[in-house]
Amino acid sequence: MFKEKKTHNKYSLKLKQSNHILKYGCFGIKSLSFSRLTKNQLNALKWIILKKLKLVTNNKKNFRFWTILSLNLTLTKFNIESRMGKGKGSIYTQAIYIRPGMILFEFDNITEQQMQNLFNYIFKKISFKVKVTKSLD
């Protein structure tokens, strides 16, 4: 059994990134600002994207979709009424800090018009600034 460690709720502002280049698909969604995504927000975002992708591609299943993010932060919560010195608290969710330039999602086998329709829909659902990137191939 794998036990999750309790991490510090630290906002990492380091700008060294290895995930600012498209690795798998032709199109990608890149963040332009700092933010934090929890497990529930990420799952909801994936569900919305898949639903809209099916609608945009007329329910053809030949598109490809990758989620590049991995949840590497555990968030803890402690009772408000408790006094100091009784530990950190229990884990209530996992999260990831988003930095500017990070690729969030990658897409393949869709046209540029379909990607623009998808982006216009997603842009309203995400709470931070994003843009579409395209590979040079």
Tab-separated table of N, CA and C in Angstrom:
chain	number	residue	atom	x	y	z
A	1	MET	N	0.843	-1.188	0.000
A	1	MET	CA	0.000	0.000	0.000
A	1	MET	C	0.883	1.244	0.000
A	2	PHE	N	0.528	2.198	-0.852
A	2	PHE	CA	1.299	3.425	-0.991
A	2	PHE	C	0.705	4.513	-0.102
A	3	LYS	N	1.525	5.065	0.777
A	3	LYS	CA	1.068	6.123	1.672
A	3	LYS	C	1.502	7.469	1.100
A	4	GLU	N	0.545	8.390	0.959
A	4	GLU	CA	0.862	9.703	0.414
A	4	GLU	C	1.492	10.569	1.485
A	5	LYS	N	2.525	11.300	1.096
A	5	LYS	CA	3.187	12.199	2.020
A	5	LYS	C	2.451	13.530	2.063
A	6	LYS	N	2.498	14.165	3.200
A	6	LYS	CA	1.911	15.490	3.348
A	6	LYS	C	2.961	16.517	2.935
A	7	THR	N	2.672	17.246	1.879
A	7	THR	CA	3.621	18.236	1.391
A	7	THR	C	3.271	19.615	1.929
A	8	HIS	N	4.227	20.503	1.894
A	8	HIS	CA	3.955	21.877	2.290
A	8	HIS	C	3.167	22.563	1.184
A	9	ASN	N	2.247	23.419	1.563
A	9	ASN	CA	1.455	24.150	0.581
A	9	ASN	C	2.270	25.327	0.059
A	10	LYS	N	3.265	25.020	-0.723
A	10	LYS	CA	4.223	25.996	-1.171
A	10	LYS	C	3.951	26.321	-2.630
A	11	TYR	N	3.881	27.584	-2.951
A	11	TYR	CA	3.639	28.024	-4.319
A	11	TYR	C	4.984	28.129	-5.014
A	12	SER	N	5.297	27.184	-5.851
A	12	SER	CA	6.592	27.140	-6.514
A	12	SER	C	6.637	28.148	-7.659
A	13	LEU	N	7.508	29.135	-7.549
A	13	LEU	CA	7.609	30.180	-8.564
A	13	LEU	C	8.813	29.996	-9.473
A	14	LYS	N	9.486	28.863	-9.387
A	14	LYS	CA	10.637	28.615	-10.240
A	14	LYS	C	10.172	28.433	-11.680
A	15	LEU	N	10.912	29.000	-12.597
A	15	LEU	CA	10.502	28.959	-13.991
A	15	LEU	C	11.286	27.958	-14.823
A	16	LYS	N	11.963	27.008	-14.197
A	16	LYS	CA	12.625	25.975	-14.985
A	16	LYS	C	11.587	24.923	-15.370
A	17	GLN	N	11.418	24.707	-16.644
A	17	GLN	CA	10.378	23.806	-17.111
A	17	GLN	C	10.942	22.840	-18.131
A	18	SER	N	10.465	21.651	-18.063
A	18	SER	CA	10.786	20.694	-19.113
A	18	SER	C	9.539	20.380	-19.912
A	19	ASN	N	8.419	20.968	-19.536
A	19	ASN	CA	7.155	20.647	-20.201
A	19	ASN	C	6.564	21.870	-20.893
A	20	HIS	N	7.384	22.622	-21.614
A	20	HIS	CA	6.879	23.770	-22.353
A	20	HIS	C	6.910	23.543	-23.861
A	21	ILE	N	7.207	22.314	-24.286
A	21	ILE	CA	7.271	21.953	-25.696
A	21	ILE	C	6.256	20.838	-25.953
A	22	LEU	N	5.614	20.872	-27.114
A	22	LEU	CA	4.695	19.789	-27.493
A	22	LEU	C	5.486	18.505	-27.716
A	23	LYS	N	5.062	17.424	-27.074
A	23	LYS	CA	5.780	16.160	-27.181
A	23	LYS	C	5.019	15.117	-27.991
A	24	TYR	N	3.681	15.111	-27.910
A	24	TYR	CA	2.903	14.035	-28.505
A	24	TYR	C	2.034	14.483	-29.676
A	25	GLY	N	1.297	15.572	-29.515
A	25	GLY	CA	0.300	15.948	-30.506
A	25	GLY	C	0.697	17.125	-31.366
A	26	CYS	N	-0.234	17.524	-32.242
A	26	CYS	CA	-0.021	18.670	-33.132
A	26	CYS	C	-0.421	19.977	-32.466
A	27	PHE	N	-1.443	19.940	-31.626
A	27	PHE	CA	-1.933	21.128	-30.942
A	27	PHE	C	-1.812	20.938	-29.435
A	28	GLY	N	-1.686	22.040	-28.731
A	28	GLY	CA	-1.616	21.976	-27.277
A	28	GLY	C	-2.262	23.191	-26.652
A	29	ILE	N	-2.606	23.067	-25.384
A	29	ILE	CA	-3.116	24.195	-24.609
A	29	ILE	C	-2.054	24.532	-23.585
A	30	LYS	N	-1.567	25.763	-23.640
A	30	LYS	CA	-0.462	26.228	-22.810
A	30	LYS	C	-0.961	27.295	-21.848
A	31	SER	N	-0.499	27.237	-20.600
A	31	SER	CA	-0.908	28.239	-19.621
A	31	SER	C	-0.060	29.492	-19.768
A	32	LEU	N	-0.649	30.637	-19.421
A	32	LEU	CA	0.045	31.916	-19.484
A	32	LEU	C	0.160	32.580	-18.121
A	33	SER	N	-0.381	31.941	-17.076
A	33	SER	CA	-0.337	32.544	-15.745
A	33	SER	C	-0.179	31.455	-14.688
A	34	PHE	N	0.116	31.884	-13.478
A	34	PHE	CA	0.236	30.968	-12.345
A	34	PHE	C	-1.157	30.581	-11.849
A	35	SER	N	-1.300	29.348	-11.419
A	35	SER	CA	-2.570	28.886	-10.871
A	35	SER	C	-2.358	27.565	-10.141
A	36	ARG	N	-3.430	27.052	-9.556
A	36	ARG	CA	-3.406	25.752	-8.900
A	36	ARG	C	-4.641	24.977	-9.329
A	37	LEU	N	-4.458	23.752	-9.786
A	37	LEU	CA	-5.563	22.880	-10.173
A	37	LEU	C	-5.648	21.726	-9.194
A	38	THR	N	-6.840	21.510	-8.640
A	38	THR	CA	-7.039	20.365	-7.760
A	38	THR	C	-7.470	19.157	-8.588
A	39	LYS	N	-7.542	18.023	-7.922
A	39	LYS	CA	-7.906	16.770	-8.573
A	39	LYS	C	-9.300	16.857	-9.197
A	40	ASN	N	-10.258	17.427	-8.453
A	40	ASN	CA	-11.626	17.543	-8.954
A	40	ASN	C	-11.717	18.486	-10.146
A	41	GLN	N	-10.986	19.603	-10.094
A	41	GLN	CA	-10.995	20.548	-11.205
A	41	GLN	C	-10.399	19.924	-12.457
A	42	LEU	N	-9.313	19.160	-12.301
A	42	LEU	CA	-8.660	18.513	-13.440
A	42	LEU	C	-9.561	17.454	-14.063
A	43	ASN	N	-10.229	16.659	-13.234
A	43	ASN	CA	-11.141	15.639	-13.753
A	43	ASN	C	-12.323	16.272	-14.480
A	44	ALA	N	-12.853	17.357	-13.937
A	44	ALA	CA	-13.966	18.048	-14.583
A	44	ALA	C	-13.526	18.636	-15.920
A	45	LEU	N	-12.318	19.178	-15.953
A	45	LEU	CA	-11.781	19.762	-17.183
A	45	LEU	C	-11.578	18.696	-18.254
A	46	LYS	N	-11.054	17.536	-17.869
A	46	LYS	CA	-10.886	16.425	-18.817
A	46	LYS	C	-12.230	15.992	-19.392
A	47	TRP	N	-13.233	15.893	-18.514
A	47	TRP	CA	-14.566	15.456	-18.930
A	47	TRP	C	-15.179	16.448	-19.909
A	48	ILE	N	-15.034	17.754	-19.626
A	48	ILE	CA	-15.557	18.800	-20.504
A	48	ILE	C	-14.865	18.756	-21.864
A	49	ILE	N	-13.549	18.573	-21.855
A	49	ILE	CA	-12.786	18.543	-23.107
A	49	ILE	C	-13.195	17.347	-23.957
A	50	LEU	N	-13.297	16.163	-23.351
A	50	LEU	CA	-13.688	14.974	-24.106
A	50	LEU	C	-15.096	15.106	-24.677
A	51	LYS	N	-16.003	15.694	-23.901
A	51	LYS	CA	-17.372	15.890	-24.349
A	51	LYS	C	-17.414	16.836	-25.552
A	52	LYS	N	-16.672	17.934	-25.468
A	52	LYS	CA	-16.653	18.902	-26.560
A	52	LYS	C	-15.910	18.350	-27.775
A	53	LEU	N	-14.856	17.564	-27.565
A	53	LEU	CA	-14.128	16.946	-28.684
A	53	LEU	C	-15.033	16.015	-29.485
A	54	LYS	N	-15.845	15.237	-28.796
A	54	LYS	CA	-16.771	14.341	-29.484
A	54	LYS	C	-17.791	15.133	-30.293
A	55	LEU	N	-18.232	16.270	-29.744
A	55	LEU	CA	-19.205	17.107	-30.440
A	55	LEU	C	-18.576	17.775	-31.666
A	56	VAL	N	-17.352	18.261	-31.517
A	56	VAL	CA	-16.667	18.967	-32.608
A	56	VAL	C	-16.307	18.013	-33.747
A	57	THR	N	-15.909	16.786	-33.415
A	57	THR	CA	-15.489	15.829	-34.449
A	57	THR	C	-16.630	14.930	-34.923
A	58	ASN	N	-17.863	15.306	-34.639
A	58	ASN	CA	-19.058	14.551	-35.047
A	58	ASN	C	-19.031	13.107	-34.551
A	59	ASN	N	-18.607	12.939	-33.309
A	59	ASN	CA	-18.595	11.649	-32.609
A	59	ASN	C	-17.657	10.627	-33.256
A	60	LYS	N	-16.674	11.100	-34.035
A	60	LYS	CA	-15.664	10.192	-34.569
A	60	LYS	C	-14.589	10.021	-33.513
A	61	LYS	N	-14.164	8.808	-33.302
A	61	LYS	CA	-13.227	8.517	-32.216
A	61	LYS	C	-11.775	8.458	-32.698
A	62	ASN	N	-11.464	9.137	-33.805
A	62	ASN	CA	-10.103	9.039	-34.323
A	62	ASN	C	-9.182	10.133	-33.786
A	63	PHE	N	-9.659	11.025	-32.939
A	63	PHE	CA	-8.794	12.041	-32.351
A	63	PHE	C	-7.995	11.438	-31.197
A	64	ARG	N	-6.892	12.110	-30.861
A	64	ARG	CA	-6.067	11.664	-29.734
A	64	ARG	C	-5.920	12.818	-28.762
A	65	PHE	N	-5.896	12.495	-27.465
A	65	PHE	CA	-5.934	13.509	-26.411
A	65	PHE	C	-5.032	13.049	-25.276
A	66	TRP	N	-4.078	13.895	-24.879
A	66	TRP	CA	-3.165	13.575	-23.791
A	66	TRP	C	-3.285	14.616	-22.690
A	67	THR	N	-3.231	14.148	-21.443
A	67	THR	CA	-3.141	15.040	-20.295
A	67	THR	C	-1.706	14.969	-19.804
A	68	ILE	N	-1.016	16.079	-19.821
A	68	ILE	CA	0.402	16.104	-19.491
A	68	ILE	C	0.614	16.268	-17.988
A	69	LEU	N	-0.387	16.748	-17.284
A	69	LEU	CA	-0.238	17.086	-15.869
A	69	LEU	C	-0.216	15.848	-14.994
A	70	SER	N	0.598	15.887	-13.956
A	70	SER	CA	0.578	14.845	-12.931
A	70	SER	C	0.447	15.531	-11.577
A	71	LEU	N	-0.456	15.042	-10.780
A	71	LEU	CA	-0.722	15.651	-9.476
A	71	LEU	C	0.416	15.306	-8.520
A	72	ASN	N	1.178	16.310	-8.118
A	72	ASN	CA	2.360	16.048	-7.299
A	72	ASN	C	2.318	16.768	-5.960
A	73	LEU	N	1.159	17.225	-5.541
A	73	LEU	CA	1.047	17.995	-4.320
A	73	LEU	C	-0.178	17.507	-3.548
A	74	THR	N	-0.033	17.274	-2.272
A	74	THR	CA	-1.173	16.899	-1.448
A	74	THR	C	-1.544	18.074	-0.561
A	75	LEU	N	-2.828	18.373	-0.512
A	75	LEU	CA	-3.315	19.487	0.293
A	75	LEU	C	-3.954	18.956	1.563
A	76	THR	N	-3.621	19.566	2.680
A	76	THR	CA	-4.148	19.134	3.969
A	76	THR	C	-5.042	20.209	4.544
A	77	LYS	N	-5.946	19.769	5.401
A	77	LYS	CA	-6.862	20.699	6.054
A	77	LYS	C	-6.950	20.306	7.519
A	78	PHE	N	-6.956	21.304	8.369
A	78	PHE	CA	-7.042	21.060	9.808
A	78	PHE	C	-8.277	21.759	10.350
A	79	ASN	N	-8.808	21.242	11.417
A	79	ASN	CA	-10.005	21.800	12.032
A	79	ASN	C	-9.759	23.252	12.467
A	80	ILE	N	-10.708	24.128	12.244
A	80	ILE	CA	-10.535	25.550	12.549
A	80	ILE	C	-10.461	25.797	14.061
A	81	GLU	N	-11.239	25.058	14.830
A	81	GLU	CA	-11.312	25.299	16.264
A	81	GLU	C	-10.132	24.729	17.045
A	82	SER	N	-9.278	23.942	16.394
A	82	SER	CA	-8.211	23.276	17.132
A	82	SER	C	-7.083	24.250	17.477
A	83	ARG	N	-6.388	23.937	18.540
A	83	ARG	CA	-5.267	24.776	18.967
A	83	ARG	C	-4.013	24.404	18.201
A	84	MET	N	-3.016	25.239	18.330
A	84	MET	CA	-1.772	25.017	17.614
A	84	MET	C	-0.964	23.873	18.227
A	85	GLY	N	-0.158	23.222	17.400
A	85	GLY	CA	0.761	22.216	17.891
A	85	GLY	C	0.258	20.800	17.849
A	86	LYS	N	-0.796	20.512	17.139
A	86	LYS	CA	-1.340	19.157	17.105
A	86	LYS	C	-1.118	18.463	15.765
A	87	GLY	N	-0.165	18.910	14.993
A	87	GLY	CA	0.139	18.246	13.729
A	87	GLY	C	-0.356	19.024	12.531
A	88	LYS	N	-0.226	18.394	11.375
A	88	LYS	CA	-0.507	19.075	10.120
A	88	LYS	C	-1.959	18.956	9.668
A	89	GLY	N	-2.624	17.880	9.950
A	89	GLY	CA	-3.994	17.674	9.490
A	89	GLY	C	-4.053	16.579	8.453
A	90	SER	N	-5.271	16.201	8.089
A	90	SER	CA	-5.440	15.093	7.156
A	90	SER	C	-5.459	15.599	5.714
A	91	ILE	N	-5.095	14.722	4.787
A	91	ILE	CA	-5.076	15.040	3.371
A	91	ILE	C	-6.509	15.068	2.858
A	92	TYR	N	-6.876	16.166	2.170
A	92	TYR	CA	-8.232	16.220	1.640
A	92	TYR	C	-8.273	16.206	0.111
A	93	THR	N	-7.202	16.532	-0.562
A	93	THR	CA	-7.174	16.423	-2.014
A	93	THR	C	-5.738	16.518	-2.519
A	94	GLN	N	-5.581	16.289	-3.805
A	94	GLN	CA	-4.288	16.455	-4.460
A	94	GLN	C	-4.384	17.618	-5.429
A	95	ALA	N	-3.241	18.203	-5.764
A	95	ALA	CA	-3.245	19.359	-6.648
A	95	ALA	C	-1.950	19.428	-7.436
A	96	ILE	N	-1.912	20.364	-8.363
A	96	ILE	CA	-0.700	20.685	-9.106
A	96	ILE	C	-0.657	22.191	-9.292
A	97	TYR	N	0.527	22.762	-9.140
A	97	TYR	CA	0.701	24.178	-9.410
A	97	TYR	C	1.018	24.356	-10.887
A	98	ILE	N	0.290	25.257	-11.510
A	98	ILE	CA	0.472	25.559	-12.921
A	98	ILE	C	1.362	26.789	-13.033
A	99	ARG	N	2.387	26.701	-13.871
A	99	ARG	CA	3.278	27.833	-14.119
A	99	ARG	C	3.083	28.325	-15.549
A	100	PRO	N	3.436	29.561	-15.826
A	100	PRO	CA	3.331	30.047	-17.213
A	100	PRO	C	4.234	29.230	-18.133
A	101	GLY	N	3.692	28.859	-19.271
A	101	GLY	CA	4.458	28.102	-20.253
A	101	GLY	C	4.249	26.604	-20.186
A	102	MET	N	3.560	26.107	-19.179
A	102	MET	CA	3.338	24.663	-19.071
A	102	MET	C	2.292	24.214	-20.084
A	103	ILE	N	2.563	23.087	-20.758
A	103	ILE	CA	1.576	22.476	-21.637
A	103	ILE	C	0.638	21.650	-20.768
A	104	LEU	N	-0.654	21.925	-20.855
A	104	LEU	CA	-1.638	21.223	-20.033
A	104	LEU	C	-2.194	19.999	-20.759
A	105	PHE	N	-2.621	20.196	-22.001
A	105	PHE	CA	-3.228	19.127	-22.788
A	105	PHE	C	-2.655	19.163	-24.199
A	106	GLU	N	-2.609	17.990	-24.834
A	106	GLU	CA	-2.178	17.899	-26.227
A	106	GLU	C	-3.222	17.138	-27.030
A	107	PHE	N	-3.368	17.522	-28.300
A	107	PHE	CA	-4.380	16.949	-29.179
A	107	PHE	C	-3.741	16.571	-30.505
A	108	ASP	N	-4.305	15.546	-31.140
A	108	ASP	CA	-3.834	15.116	-32.448
A	108	ASP	C	-5.025	14.624	-33.258
A	109	ASN	N	-4.864	14.578	-34.585
A	109	ASN	CA	-5.887	14.132	-35.535
A	109	ASN	C	-7.148	14.997	-35.503
A	110	ILE	N	-6.987	16.295	-35.266
A	110	ILE	CA	-8.099	17.230	-35.412
A	110	ILE	C	-7.610	18.402	-36.263
A	111	THR	N	-8.551	19.076	-36.913
A	111	THR	CA	-8.181	20.194	-37.772
A	111	THR	C	-7.987	21.456	-36.941
A	112	GLU	N	-7.434	22.477	-37.589
A	112	GLU	CA	-7.188	23.738	-36.890
A	112	GLU	C	-8.496	24.424	-36.517
A	113	GLN	N	-9.508	24.311	-37.382
A	113	GLN	CA	-10.820	24.901	-37.091
A	113	GLN	C	-11.472	24.211	-35.894
A	114	GLN	N	-11.368	22.879	-35.835
A	114	GLN	CA	-11.914	22.141	-34.694
A	114	GLN	C	-11.193	22.518	-33.410
A	115	MET	N	-9.872	22.700	-33.491
A	115	MET	CA	-9.096	23.087	-32.314
A	115	MET	C	-9.494	24.476	-31.837
A	116	GLN	N	-9.751	25.395	-32.773
A	116	GLN	CA	-10.156	26.749	-32.391
A	116	GLN	C	-11.526	26.746	-31.730
A	117	ASN	N	-12.455	25.930	-32.231
A	117	ASN	CA	-13.772	25.798	-31.598
A	117	ASN	C	-13.644	25.238	-30.187
A	118	LEU	N	-12.805	24.232	-30.045
A	118	LEU	CA	-12.578	23.617	-28.734
A	118	LEU	C	-11.952	24.612	-27.766
A	119	PHE	N	-10.966	25.370	-28.234
A	119	PHE	CA	-10.298	26.344	-27.375
A	119	PHE	C	-11.243	27.445	-26.918
A	120	ASN	N	-12.086	27.945	-27.831
A	120	ASN	CA	-13.044	28.992	-27.458
A	120	ASN	C	-14.001	28.516	-26.382
A	121	TYR	N	-14.335	27.229	-26.402
A	121	TYR	CA	-15.211	26.662	-25.376
A	121	TYR	C	-14.471	26.488	-24.051
A	122	ILE	N	-13.226	25.979	-24.116
A	122	ILE	CA	-12.440	25.713	-22.907
A	122	ILE	C	-12.015	27.012	-22.232
A	123	PHE	N	-11.733	28.042	-23.035
A	123	PHE	CA	-11.236	29.322	-22.524
A	123	PHE	C	-12.183	29.914	-21.478
A	124	LYS	N	-13.478	29.688	-21.660
A	124	LYS	CA	-14.477	30.212	-20.717
A	124	LYS	C	-14.561	29.375	-19.442
A	125	LYS	N	-14.102	28.131	-19.506
A	125	LYS	CA	-14.234	27.215	-18.368
A	125	LYS	C	-13.026	27.234	-17.439
A	126	ILE	N	-11.856	27.651	-17.939
A	126	ILE	CA	-10.635	27.634	-17.134
A	126	ILE	C	-10.493	28.963	-16.418
A	127	SER	N	-10.040	28.916	-15.167
A	127	SER	CA	-9.967	30.122	-14.349
A	127	SER	C	-8.659	30.888	-14.513
A	128	PHE	N	-7.789	30.456	-15.412
A	128	PHE	CA	-6.530	31.166	-15.650
A	128	PHE	C	-6.323	31.310	-17.154
A	129	LYS	N	-5.349	32.121	-17.542
A	129	LYS	CA	-5.131	32.427	-18.947
A	129	LYS	C	-4.413	31.279	-19.652
A	130	VAL	N	-4.924	30.930	-20.836
A	130	VAL	CA	-4.333	29.869	-21.644
A	130	VAL	C	-4.291	30.308	-23.102
A	131	LYS	N	-3.477	29.606	-23.905
A	131	LYS	CA	-3.462	29.848	-25.340
A	131	LYS	C	-3.220	28.537	-26.069
A	132	VAL	N	-3.505	28.531	-27.374
A	132	VAL	CA	-3.309	27.349	-28.211
A	132	VAL	C	-1.907	27.405	-28.803
A	133	THR	N	-1.196	26.294	-28.761
A	133	THR	CA	0.096	26.202	-29.428
A	133	THR	C	0.000	25.141	-30.510
A	134	LYS	N	0.805	25.331	-31.531
A	134	LYS	CA	0.788	24.404	-32.677
A	134	LYS	C	2.217	23.961	-32.944
A	135	SER	N	2.383	22.683	-33.250
A	135	SER	CA	3.727	22.191	-33.551
A	135	SER	C	4.181	22.678	-34.913
A	136	LEU	N	5.465	22.700	-35.126
A	136	LEU	CA	6.016	23.226	-36.371
A	136	LEU	C	5.990	22.221	-37.504
A	137	ASP	N	5.652	20.979	-37.226
A	137	ASP	CA	5.654	19.917	-38.254
A	137	ASP	C	4.669	20.217	-39.347
